[in-house]
Short mmCIF file of C-alpha atoms and ligand atoms in Angstrom, two decimals:
data_model
loop_
_atom_site.label_atom_id
_atom_site.label_comp_id
_atom_site.label_asym_id
_atom_site.label_seq_id
_atom_site.Cartn_x
_atom_site.Cartn_y
_atom_site.Cartn_z
CA MET A 1 108.48 138.04 89.62
CA MET A 2 106.21 136.21 92.30
CA LYS A 3 107.82 134.34 94.94
CA LYS A 4 107.45 130.64 94.66
CA ASN A 5 105.33 130.05 97.88
CA LYS A 6 103.27 133.12 97.90
CA ILE A 7 99.56 132.71 97.45
CA ASN A 8 98.23 135.24 94.90
CA PRO A 9 95.62 137.20 97.11
CA CYS A 10 93.20 137.44 94.19
CA ILE A 11 93.12 133.73 93.82
CA LEU A 12 92.91 133.37 97.51
CA ILE A 13 89.93 136.05 97.89
CA PHE A 14 88.09 134.25 94.86
CA THR A 15 88.38 130.78 96.59
CA LEU A 16 87.04 131.95 99.96
CA VAL A 17 84.07 133.93 98.03
CA PHE A 18 83.52 130.72 95.89
CA THR A 19 83.69 128.44 99.04
CA VAL A 20 81.37 130.75 100.86
CA MET A 21 78.97 131.06 98.07
CA ASN A 22 78.90 127.53 97.32
CA SER A 23 78.43 126.55 100.98
CA TYR A 24 75.52 128.92 101.28
CA GLY A 25 73.94 127.35 97.96
CA GLN A 26 74.29 123.93 99.20
CA GLU A 27 72.69 124.83 102.51
CA VAL A 28 69.77 126.05 100.38
CA LYS A 29 69.71 123.35 98.03
CA ASN A 30 69.90 120.60 100.34
CA ASP A 31 67.68 121.95 102.75
CA LYS A 32 63.84 121.52 102.42
CA LYS A 33 62.25 125.00 101.93
CA PRO A 34 60.87 125.99 105.47
CA ASN A 35 57.06 126.22 105.94
CA ILE A 36 56.02 129.74 107.23
CA ILE A 37 53.19 130.70 109.62
CA PHE A 38 53.07 134.28 109.75
CA ILE A 39 50.60 135.28 112.87
CA MET A 40 49.66 138.99 112.94
CA SER A 41 47.16 140.86 115.46
CA ASP A 42 46.27 144.34 115.08
CA ASP A 43 47.39 147.38 117.03
CA HIS A 44 48.96 145.06 119.63
CA ALA A 45 51.25 146.97 122.08
CA ASN A 46 54.67 145.89 122.60
CA ARG A 47 54.34 146.46 126.36
CA THR A 48 51.26 143.89 126.61
CA ILE A 49 53.58 141.17 125.55
CA SER A 50 55.41 139.99 128.62
CA ALA A 51 58.34 139.04 126.49
CA TYR A 52 59.13 142.58 126.23
CA GLY A 53 59.39 142.79 129.83
CA SER A 54 56.68 145.68 131.00
CA GLY A 55 55.27 143.16 133.51
CA LEU A 56 52.03 144.27 132.76
CA ASN A 57 50.36 140.92 131.76
CA GLN A 58 51.47 137.58 130.70
CA THR A 59 51.35 136.12 127.04
CA PRO A 60 53.08 132.83 127.77
CA ASN A 61 52.41 131.47 123.96
CA ILE A 62 53.62 134.56 122.31
CA ASP A 63 56.78 134.53 124.83
CA ARG A 64 57.27 130.90 124.02
CA ILE A 65 58.05 131.85 120.28
CA ALA A 66 60.40 134.37 121.51
CA ASN A 67 62.21 132.11 124.08
CA GLU A 68 62.48 129.30 121.51
CA GLY A 69 63.64 131.84 118.91
CA ALA A 70 64.46 135.35 118.49
CA ILE A 71 62.66 138.44 119.91
CA PHE A 72 63.50 141.93 117.88
CA ILE A 73 63.66 144.77 120.20
CA ASN A 74 64.07 147.26 117.74
CA SER A 75 61.28 146.43 115.29
CA TYR A 76 59.45 149.21 113.60
CA ASN A 77 56.83 149.87 110.85
CA SER A 78 57.20 152.32 108.23
CA ASN A 79 53.49 154.13 108.68
CA SER A 80 51.56 153.37 111.72
CA ILE A 81 48.22 152.39 110.54
CA CYS A 82 46.79 149.18 109.48
CA GLY A 83 46.55 149.22 105.67
CA PRO A 84 49.97 150.60 105.06
CA SER A 85 51.75 148.29 107.31
CA ARG A 86 50.09 145.21 105.68
CA ALA A 87 50.92 146.57 102.23
CA SER A 88 54.54 146.95 103.34
CA ILE A 89 54.77 143.60 104.61
CA LEU A 90 53.44 142.17 101.42
CA THR A 91 55.46 144.24 99.24
CA GLY A 92 58.70 144.70 100.93
CA LYS A 93 58.47 148.41 100.07
CA HIS A 94 57.60 151.68 101.66
CA GLY A 95 54.03 153.06 100.63
CA HIS A 96 54.95 155.64 98.23
CA LYS A 97 56.36 152.77 96.41
CA ASN A 98 53.43 150.24 96.77
CA GLY A 99 50.87 152.80 96.59
CA VAL A 100 49.21 152.30 99.89
CA ILE A 101 50.12 155.38 101.98
CA GLY A 102 46.83 155.73 103.81
CA ASN A 103 43.85 153.36 104.77
CA GLY A 104 42.05 154.93 101.75
CA ALA A 105 44.23 154.11 99.25
CA ALA A 106 43.68 151.57 96.41
CA TRP A 107 45.55 148.27 96.55
CA ASN A 108 47.42 146.89 93.39
CA ARG A 109 47.78 143.22 94.02
CA ASN A 110 49.52 142.74 90.46
CA GLN A 111 52.85 144.04 92.16
CA THR A 112 55.61 141.85 93.30
CA LEU A 113 54.10 140.20 96.57
CA LEU A 114 55.91 138.14 99.11
CA PRO A 115 52.84 135.40 98.59
CA ARG A 116 53.31 135.17 95.04
CA VAL A 117 57.10 135.01 94.94
CA LEU A 118 56.77 132.18 97.15
CA GLN A 119 54.00 130.51 95.36
CA GLN A 120 55.96 130.68 92.15
CA ASN A 121 58.81 128.95 93.91
CA GLY A 122 56.60 125.89 94.91
CA TYR A 123 54.73 127.14 98.04
CA LYS A 124 51.27 126.75 98.73
CA THR A 125 49.91 130.02 100.04
CA ALA A 126 46.90 130.91 102.17
CA LEU A 127 45.53 133.95 104.32
CA ILE A 128 42.83 133.68 106.87
CA GLY A 129 41.63 136.53 108.97
CA LYS A 130 41.79 140.38 108.75
CA TRP A 131 43.01 141.88 105.30
CA HIS A 132 41.76 145.39 105.39
CA LEU A 133 43.30 146.43 101.89
CA ASN A 134 40.99 148.00 99.28
CA SER A 135 40.52 145.28 96.97
CA ASN A 136 40.46 141.40 97.71
CA PRO A 137 43.38 139.36 97.92
CA GLY A 138 43.96 137.55 94.55
CA ASP A 139 45.42 134.18 93.17
CA GLU A 140 48.88 134.97 95.08
CA PHE A 141 47.07 133.08 97.71
CA ASP A 142 45.97 129.55 96.74
CA TYR A 143 43.47 129.97 99.43
CA TRP A 144 41.98 133.13 101.32
CA LYS A 145 38.99 133.77 103.74
CA VAL A 146 38.98 137.24 105.05
CA LEU A 147 36.95 139.27 107.59
CA MET A 148 34.77 142.11 105.91
CA GLY A 149 32.38 144.51 107.51
CA ALA A 150 32.76 147.55 109.61
CA GLY A 151 35.19 149.13 107.04
CA LYS A 152 36.84 146.05 105.93
CA GLN A 153 37.65 145.70 109.89
CA GLY A 154 35.58 142.87 110.49
CA PHE A 155 33.49 141.97 113.58
CA TYR A 156 34.53 140.50 116.90
CA TYR A 157 31.29 138.56 117.57
CA ASN A 158 29.63 136.32 114.53
CA PRO A 159 32.11 137.88 111.94
CA PHE A 160 31.35 137.84 108.45
CA PHE A 161 33.88 136.53 105.98
CA ILE A 162 34.31 136.16 102.15
CA THR A 163 36.65 133.35 100.57
CA SER A 164 38.60 133.07 97.48
CA LYS A 165 35.86 130.22 96.49
CA GLY A 166 33.10 133.18 96.21
CA GLU A 167 31.56 132.27 99.56
CA GLU A 168 29.87 134.82 101.89
CA LEU A 169 29.71 133.50 105.46
CA THR A 170 28.56 134.72 108.77
CA GLU A 171 29.95 132.41 111.35
CA GLN A 172 28.64 132.16 115.02
CA GLY A 173 31.49 132.63 117.52
CA TYR A 174 34.17 134.76 118.35
CA SER A 175 36.62 136.09 115.66
CA THR A 176 39.80 135.30 116.96
CA ASP A 177 38.65 131.82 117.88
CA ILE A 178 37.06 131.20 114.52
CA VAL A 179 40.08 132.53 112.50
CA THR A 180 42.31 129.99 114.33
CA ASN A 181 39.75 127.14 113.83
CA ASP A 182 40.17 127.93 110.14
CA ALA A 183 44.06 127.97 110.28
CA LEU A 184 44.06 124.80 112.03
CA LYS A 185 41.67 123.32 109.45
CA TRP A 186 43.86 124.29 106.51
CA LEU A 187 46.84 123.01 108.30
CA ASP A 188 45.25 119.62 108.84
CA LYS A 189 44.17 119.56 105.14
CA ASN A 190 47.14 121.13 103.45
CA ALA A 191 50.21 120.75 105.69
CA LYS A 192 49.97 117.12 107.05
CA GLY A 193 51.24 114.43 104.51
CA ASN A 194 52.18 117.01 102.05
CA GLU A 195 55.68 117.39 100.72
CA GLN A 196 54.94 120.77 99.38
CA PRO A 197 56.16 123.78 101.36
CA PHE A 198 53.28 126.06 102.73
CA THR A 199 52.84 129.49 103.74
CA LEU A 200 49.81 130.63 106.17
CA PHE A 201 48.98 134.06 107.28
CA VAL A 202 46.69 134.01 110.25
CA GLN A 203 45.75 137.64 110.90
CA TYR A 204 43.68 138.41 113.80
CA LYS A 205 41.04 141.63 114.15
CA ALA A 206 42.07 141.88 117.98
CA THR A 207 43.13 144.18 119.43
CA HIS A 208 41.54 146.83 117.26
CA VAL A 209 38.76 149.11 118.42
CA PRO A 210 35.88 148.59 119.44
CA ARG A 211 37.56 146.04 122.00
CA MET A 212 35.08 143.29 122.58
CA PRO A 213 36.72 140.48 124.29
CA HIS A 214 35.47 136.95 124.58
CA PHE A 215 33.12 136.46 127.51
CA ARG A 216 35.75 133.93 128.98
CA TYR A 217 37.92 136.65 129.79
CA LEU A 218 35.40 139.62 130.86
CA ASP A 219 35.80 138.69 134.55
CA ARG A 220 39.64 138.97 134.23
CA TYR A 221 41.36 142.05 135.78
CA LYS A 222 37.89 143.17 137.18
CA ASN A 223 39.24 144.09 140.52
CA ASP A 224 42.65 144.87 139.54
CA THR A 225 44.15 148.28 139.22
CA ILE A 226 46.44 148.20 136.03
CA PRO A 227 49.50 150.52 136.41
CA GLU A 228 49.15 153.69 134.43
CA PRO A 229 52.22 154.32 131.95
CA ALA A 230 54.50 157.30 133.04
CA THR A 231 53.43 159.69 130.50
CA LEU A 232 49.66 159.29 131.01
CA PHE A 233 49.35 162.79 132.00
CA ASP A 234 51.69 164.17 129.43
CA ASP A 235 51.05 167.98 129.17
CA TYR A 236 52.70 168.26 125.83
CA SER A 237 54.42 171.47 127.09
CA THR A 238 57.65 170.96 125.08
CA ARG A 239 56.08 169.80 121.74
CA GLU A 240 54.72 171.32 118.69
CA ARG A 241 51.03 171.64 118.92
CA TYR A 242 50.15 168.42 117.04
CA ALA A 243 50.16 165.81 120.20
CA LYS A 244 47.70 168.26 122.15
CA GLU A 245 45.37 168.62 119.22
CA ALA A 246 45.22 164.78 118.26
CA ASN A 247 41.79 163.50 118.82
CA MET A 248 43.06 160.10 120.25
CA LYS A 249 43.28 160.65 123.95
CA VAL A 250 42.18 158.21 126.58
CA GLY A 251 38.69 159.48 128.06
CA TYR A 252 38.27 161.05 124.58
CA ARG A 253 35.19 158.74 124.58
CA PRO A 254 35.43 157.07 127.55
CA LEU A 255 32.91 154.14 127.44
CA PRO A 256 30.75 152.85 124.72
CA LEU A 257 27.74 154.49 126.19
CA LEU A 258 24.57 152.68 127.20
CA GLU A 259 22.51 154.26 124.41
CA ASP A 260 25.16 152.49 122.08
CA HIS A 261 23.99 149.25 123.46
CA ASP A 262 20.79 149.54 121.29
CA PRO A 263 21.25 146.80 118.60
CA SER A 264 19.04 148.37 116.20
CA THR A 265 21.81 151.11 115.88
CA ASN A 266 25.11 149.60 116.83
CA ILE A 267 26.49 147.64 114.15
CA TYR A 268 28.55 145.48 116.45
CA TYR A 269 25.63 144.61 118.94
CA LYS A 270 23.34 143.88 116.00
CA ARG A 271 25.16 140.96 115.07
CA MET A 272 24.98 139.48 118.66
CA THR A 273 22.46 136.89 119.27
CA LYS A 274 19.76 137.72 122.27
CA ASP A 275 21.90 135.32 124.49
CA GLN A 276 25.32 136.98 123.59
CA LEU A 277 23.77 140.48 124.07
CA GLU A 278 22.23 139.57 127.40
CA LYS A 279 25.62 138.17 128.71
CA TRP A 280 27.56 141.26 127.17
CA HIS A 281 24.97 143.59 129.22
CA SER A 282 25.39 141.70 132.35
CA TYR A 283 29.25 142.34 132.30
CA LYS A 284 29.14 145.95 130.87
CA ASP A 285 26.30 147.58 132.28
CA PRO A 286 27.33 147.73 135.96
CA ILE A 287 30.63 149.77 134.72
CA ASN A 288 28.47 152.17 132.80
CA LYS A 289 26.24 152.65 135.64
CA GLU A 290 29.24 153.33 137.69
CA TYR A 291 30.45 155.68 135.08
CA PHE A 292 27.17 157.59 135.09
CA LYS A 293 27.08 157.66 138.86
CA LEU A 294 30.49 158.99 139.18
CA LYS A 295 29.97 161.78 136.65
CA LYS A 296 26.72 162.86 138.17
CA GLU A 297 28.68 163.19 141.39
CA GLY A 298 31.26 165.39 139.82
CA LYS A 299 33.97 162.86 140.62
CA LEU A 300 35.09 162.29 136.75
CA LYS A 301 36.68 165.48 135.93
CA GLY A 302 40.03 166.07 134.37
CA ASP A 303 42.73 163.51 135.69
CA ALA A 304 39.92 161.39 137.45
CA LEU A 305 37.93 160.99 134.43
CA LYS A 306 41.48 159.91 132.37
CA LYS A 307 42.20 157.72 135.11
CA PHE A 308 39.01 155.96 135.09
CA ALA A 309 38.68 155.82 131.53
CA TYR A 310 42.37 154.30 131.39
CA GLN A 311 41.25 151.41 133.58
CA GLN A 312 38.45 150.64 131.36
CA PHE A 313 40.32 150.76 127.98
CA ILE A 314 43.30 148.81 129.24
CA LYS A 315 41.21 146.19 130.85
CA ASP A 316 39.28 145.27 127.64
CA TYR A 317 42.55 145.53 125.89
CA LEU A 318 44.34 142.98 127.86
CA ARG A 319 41.35 140.79 127.62
CA CYS A 320 41.68 140.96 123.92
CA VAL A 321 45.27 140.20 124.06
CA ASP A 322 44.55 137.00 126.24
CA GLY A 323 42.24 135.88 123.51
CA ILE A 324 45.09 136.24 120.97
CA ASP A 325 47.64 134.63 123.05
CA ASP A 326 45.51 131.73 123.80
CA ASN A 327 44.86 131.26 120.01
CA VAL A 328 48.69 131.60 119.23
CA GLY A 329 49.11 128.62 121.94
CA ARG A 330 46.60 126.47 119.77
CA ILE A 331 48.66 127.09 116.59
CA LEU A 332 51.84 126.13 118.67
CA THR A 333 50.15 122.90 120.05
CA TRP A 334 49.15 122.07 116.61
CA LEU A 335 52.97 122.08 115.67
CA ASP A 336 53.88 120.35 118.77
CA GLU A 337 51.56 117.63 117.56
CA ASN A 338 53.31 117.46 114.15
CA GLU A 339 56.79 117.28 115.16
CA GLN A 340 58.00 116.64 111.62
CA ILE A 341 56.42 119.81 110.33
CA LYS A 342 57.39 121.93 113.48
CA GLU A 343 61.05 121.28 112.84
CA ASN A 344 60.84 122.68 109.31
CA THR A 345 58.45 125.54 109.95
CA ILE A 346 59.14 129.42 110.69
CA ILE A 347 56.50 130.77 113.01
CA ILE A 348 56.23 134.59 113.56
CA TYR A 349 54.05 136.47 115.79
CA ALA A 350 53.66 140.25 114.96
CA SER A 351 51.24 142.99 114.94
CA ASP A 352 50.86 145.60 112.31
CA GLN A 353 51.85 148.10 114.63
CA SER A 354 52.24 148.64 118.39
CA TYR A 355 50.00 151.20 120.15
CA PHE A 356 49.79 153.70 122.54
CA THR A 357 48.26 152.15 125.74
CA GLY A 358 47.89 155.36 127.48
CA GLU A 359 51.49 156.71 126.82
CA HIS A 360 51.23 160.54 126.26
CA GLY A 361 47.56 160.14 127.17
CA PHE A 362 47.01 158.39 123.91
CA ALA A 363 44.74 155.28 122.98
CA GLU A 364 45.82 154.94 119.29
CA LYS A 365 48.74 154.61 116.95
CA ARG A 366 49.84 157.13 114.01
CA PHE A 367 52.46 159.39 115.65
CA MET A 368 55.99 158.47 115.14
CA TYR A 369 56.51 158.53 118.99
CA GLU A 370 57.94 154.99 120.04
CA GLU A 371 54.81 153.30 120.84
CA GLY A 372 53.30 154.26 117.24
CA LEU A 373 56.70 153.52 115.40
CA LYS A 374 57.24 150.15 117.16
CA MET A 375 55.97 146.71 115.90
CA PRO A 376 56.05 143.56 118.36
CA PHE A 377 58.03 140.83 116.13
CA VAL A 378 59.21 137.45 117.62
CA MET A 379 60.17 134.48 115.24
CA ARG A 380 60.92 130.89 115.87
CA TYR A 381 62.96 129.11 113.26
CA PRO A 382 64.11 125.71 114.52
CA ASN A 383 67.89 124.74 114.23
CA LYS A 384 68.63 128.09 112.33
CA ILE A 385 67.92 130.65 115.06
CA LYS A 386 69.17 129.77 118.51
CA PRO A 387 66.67 129.76 121.44
CA GLY A 388 66.63 133.19 123.39
CA THR A 389 68.35 135.34 120.82
CA ARG A 390 67.83 138.81 121.25
CA VAL A 391 68.14 140.96 118.19
CA GLU A 392 69.08 144.53 118.72
CA GLN A 393 69.44 145.49 115.23
CA MET A 394 66.95 148.08 113.72
CA ILE A 395 64.38 145.88 111.54
CA GLN A 396 61.39 147.32 109.65
CA ASN A 397 58.16 145.82 108.21
CA ILE A 398 59.72 146.33 104.71
CA ASP A 399 62.38 143.65 105.63
CA HIS A 400 59.54 140.77 106.48
CA ALA A 401 59.37 139.83 102.71
CA PRO A 402 63.03 139.82 101.91
CA THR A 403 63.77 137.91 104.88
CA LEU A 404 61.35 135.08 104.39
CA ILE A 405 62.06 134.90 100.54
CA ASN A 406 65.72 134.41 101.75
CA ALA A 407 64.90 131.90 103.99
CA ALA A 408 63.06 130.23 101.41
CA GLY A 409 66.38 130.13 99.36
CA ILE A 410 64.83 132.44 96.55
CA LYS A 411 66.62 135.32 95.09
CA ILE A 412 65.12 138.53 96.79
CA PRO A 413 63.48 140.75 93.97
CA LYS A 414 65.40 143.92 93.10
CA ASP A 415 62.57 146.24 93.69
CA MET A 416 61.95 145.34 97.28
CA GLN A 417 63.37 148.18 99.58
CA GLY A 418 63.68 146.30 102.54
CA GLU A 419 66.52 143.77 103.42
CA SER A 420 67.02 140.24 104.81
CA PHE A 421 67.63 140.28 108.59
CA LEU A 422 67.95 136.33 108.72
CA GLN A 423 71.76 136.15 108.99
CA ILE A 424 71.20 138.92 111.87
CA ALA A 425 68.94 136.66 113.54
CA LYS A 426 71.17 133.85 113.11
CA GLY A 427 73.73 135.86 115.28
CA GLU A 428 76.14 136.73 112.49
CA GLN A 429 77.73 140.19 112.55
CA ASP A 430 76.97 142.63 109.95
CA ASN A 431 78.41 146.11 110.45
CA THR A 432 76.85 147.29 107.31
CA TRP A 433 73.38 147.06 108.67
CA ARG A 434 71.13 149.92 108.79
CA LYS A 435 71.81 152.38 111.43
CA SER A 436 68.31 154.28 111.04
CA VAL A 437 64.83 153.83 109.88
CA TYR A 438 62.70 156.05 107.89
CA TYR A 439 58.93 156.75 108.94
CA HIS A 440 56.17 158.55 106.91
CA TYR A 441 52.51 159.12 108.11
CA TYR A 442 50.11 160.49 105.54
CA ASP A 443 46.48 159.71 106.90
CA HIS A 444 45.49 163.09 108.26
CA GLY A 445 41.77 162.64 108.99
CA ARG A 446 39.56 162.76 112.03
CA HIS A 447 42.26 161.69 114.44
CA ASN A 448 43.83 165.17 113.64
CA VAL A 449 47.45 163.72 113.53
CA PRO A 450 49.08 165.73 110.63
CA ARG A 451 51.23 164.29 107.83
CA HIS A 452 54.88 163.70 109.16
CA ASP A 453 58.07 161.75 108.31
CA GLY A 454 61.10 161.31 110.00
CA ILE A 455 64.30 159.32 111.08
CA ARG A 456 64.97 157.08 114.13
CA SER A 457 68.69 156.31 114.61
CA GLU A 458 69.81 154.20 117.57
CA ARG A 459 69.89 157.11 119.84
CA TYR A 460 67.82 159.95 118.28
CA LYS A 461 64.73 160.75 116.70
CA LEU A 462 63.87 163.63 114.21
CA ILE A 463 60.10 164.19 113.26
CA HIS A 464 59.13 166.66 110.49
CA PHE A 465 55.67 167.85 110.43
CA TYR A 466 56.10 169.04 107.01
CA THR A 467 52.59 170.43 106.37
CA ASP A 468 53.88 173.47 108.71
CA ASP A 469 57.53 173.01 108.46
CA LYS A 470 57.89 172.22 112.12
CA TYR A 471 60.23 169.46 113.91
CA GLU A 472 60.52 167.63 117.03
CA PHE A 473 63.82 166.07 118.10
CA TYR A 474 64.33 163.52 121.03
CA ASP A 475 67.25 162.21 122.63
CA LEU A 476 65.95 158.61 123.40
CA LYS A 477 68.96 157.78 125.61
CA LEU A 478 68.25 160.26 128.00
CA ASP A 479 64.62 160.81 127.38
CA PRO A 480 63.34 157.14 126.52
CA ASN A 481 59.66 158.54 127.18
CA GLU A 482 60.00 161.50 124.55
CA ILE A 483 58.62 164.14 126.82
CA ASP A 484 61.52 166.62 126.04
CA ASN A 485 61.48 167.89 122.71
CA LEU A 486 64.99 169.30 121.96
CA TYR A 487 64.62 170.78 118.76
CA GLY A 488 66.34 174.24 118.48
CA ASN A 489 68.40 173.38 121.71
CA ASP A 490 72.19 174.70 121.08
CA ARG A 491 73.61 171.69 122.77
CA TYR A 492 72.14 169.44 120.02
CA LYS A 493 72.66 171.74 117.23
CA ASN A 494 75.08 169.52 115.31
CA ILE A 495 73.46 166.27 115.98
CA ILE A 496 70.12 167.90 114.80
CA ALA A 497 72.02 169.01 111.54
CA LYS A 498 73.40 165.73 111.05
CA MET A 499 69.98 164.03 111.61
CA THR A 500 68.43 166.49 109.13
CA LYS A 501 70.60 165.52 106.58
CA GLU A 502 70.19 161.99 107.22
CA LEU A 503 66.68 162.28 107.03
CA HIS A 504 66.99 163.55 103.65
CA GLN A 505 69.10 161.02 102.58
CA LEU A 506 66.74 158.52 103.58
CA ARG A 507 64.14 160.22 101.40
CA ILE A 508 66.50 159.90 98.58
CA THR A 509 67.62 156.51 99.16
CA TYR A 510 63.97 155.28 99.36
CA GLU A 511 62.95 157.35 96.42
CA VAL A 512 60.25 159.27 98.15
CA PRO A 513 59.03 161.80 95.68
CA GLU A 514 59.83 165.63 96.79
CA LYS A 515 56.14 166.55 96.35
CA TYR A 516 55.01 164.24 99.09
CA PHE A 517 57.07 166.00 101.89
CA LYS A 518 58.04 169.49 100.56
CA PRO A 519 56.00 172.27 101.54
CA PRO A 520 53.79 172.97 99.87
CA TYR A 521 53.17 169.29 99.82
CA ALA A 522 51.04 167.82 96.95
CA GLU A 523 47.72 165.78 97.42
CA VAL A 524 48.57 162.33 96.31
CA LYS A 525 46.89 160.60 93.58
CA GLY A 526 45.05 157.31 94.86
CA PHE A 527 44.80 158.66 98.45
CA LYS A 528 41.41 159.91 99.57
CA LYS A 529 41.90 162.71 102.02
CA LYS A 530 39.46 162.61 104.94
CA SER A 531 37.86 165.44 106.06
CA LYS A 532 38.87 167.37 109.21
CA LYS A 533 36.34 167.13 111.96
CA1 LIG B 601 46.49 148.29 113.15
#
């Protein structure tokens, strides 16, 4: 028989769980649903955001989001190219589940999508800027206006847009500025004095190739020597052959050559007005002339060419970043001027993935090495996320949809593979949080980066180049720059065996079809394989 004063533990647990659930339900019920502004750029490297601490350049506005909210140190994508990362953000799933495993894959907008889930729960939704998926956005956005042309990449100068209203527009000016102008106009019209919560995606083309900064930045860094990354001259000696054979090296195509300036053949220059083109030439021709002069004098061979090309590449890269940061500042200013909206608005700055800005001699993404795998992510959520929060746990782009759906107090759709990191960002402990991420790159094309998948844990990384059944393994604690491939090293025998097992477990957990990675791997339906060059 139970003693008189002893509380039945089952009742205690039930009461506790009920109280916690009820208080959480109350929190969501009583609070107004938060607005969401999701700003995303393209190919923006973590090390060119000063909040991430490289000291290479200054991005005060992106930093402000981090300082007034959270910076996610270990944020990753699931497949380091434009289309697949966007599809994972919209669906909360890996590419093999949402269909977008490569940039050529078809886009099915009729699947469960972040904007549709929000819309069905009372949100007004809009997307402005780069889209890049292979069919247009649909009615999951109440309004959309997306960049078109140049293979759905869009143009920097005088860009071309199509809209949900059926308009086709060429607008004079600079892409990052125009996308922001439109975003602010949309906010003025739809957010002010409106009780309905909103979600606005603002997606920049910058800093994607061909990097064309706004004229106002072309003088910046002109006389500077930008520090080179430690691995610019990586000799790939410990790796399998793939890094060496990849067509994505700095200096692979050092400069847009003078002949490319012919507006009758170059699609980017073709769009520029006579005045714009003259201005462009006035900045760029002296550099091109210097390049040809040095080349003629035999001063641009081997490492010297790489050094020269790196400076040109990184300077235009940083100038494009400056354009992004200033425009992020305009959106933050708009929120400052609309205090009531600001107090209930989540603002995120992310890029579809990070980028190799010279690391391993690359100027690209794709590989599962850190700069390809990472994804900058900062988030401000007034009164919910403490200013100055630093999140060390591993998050991935499949988590963004579940997180925002959770923030809106909506039940996360069961088929989403990611998880909400909202509680983690709020500083709550979660010992069950993932200890590793799964990555899978499929788009073997002219860059000559073969298909590979892999696992990254907090300390180690195992990459499987499964088309040849070759592995690379890195100890990121001792070798953060990933120059020492330790696969086959006896000292790591046990951990490599463990990681191999865990990689396979992740494939099972995420339901990756065996034919996608098991030699001889199959070509995948809906994925147009590009020819090797
Ligand atoms: Ca990209």
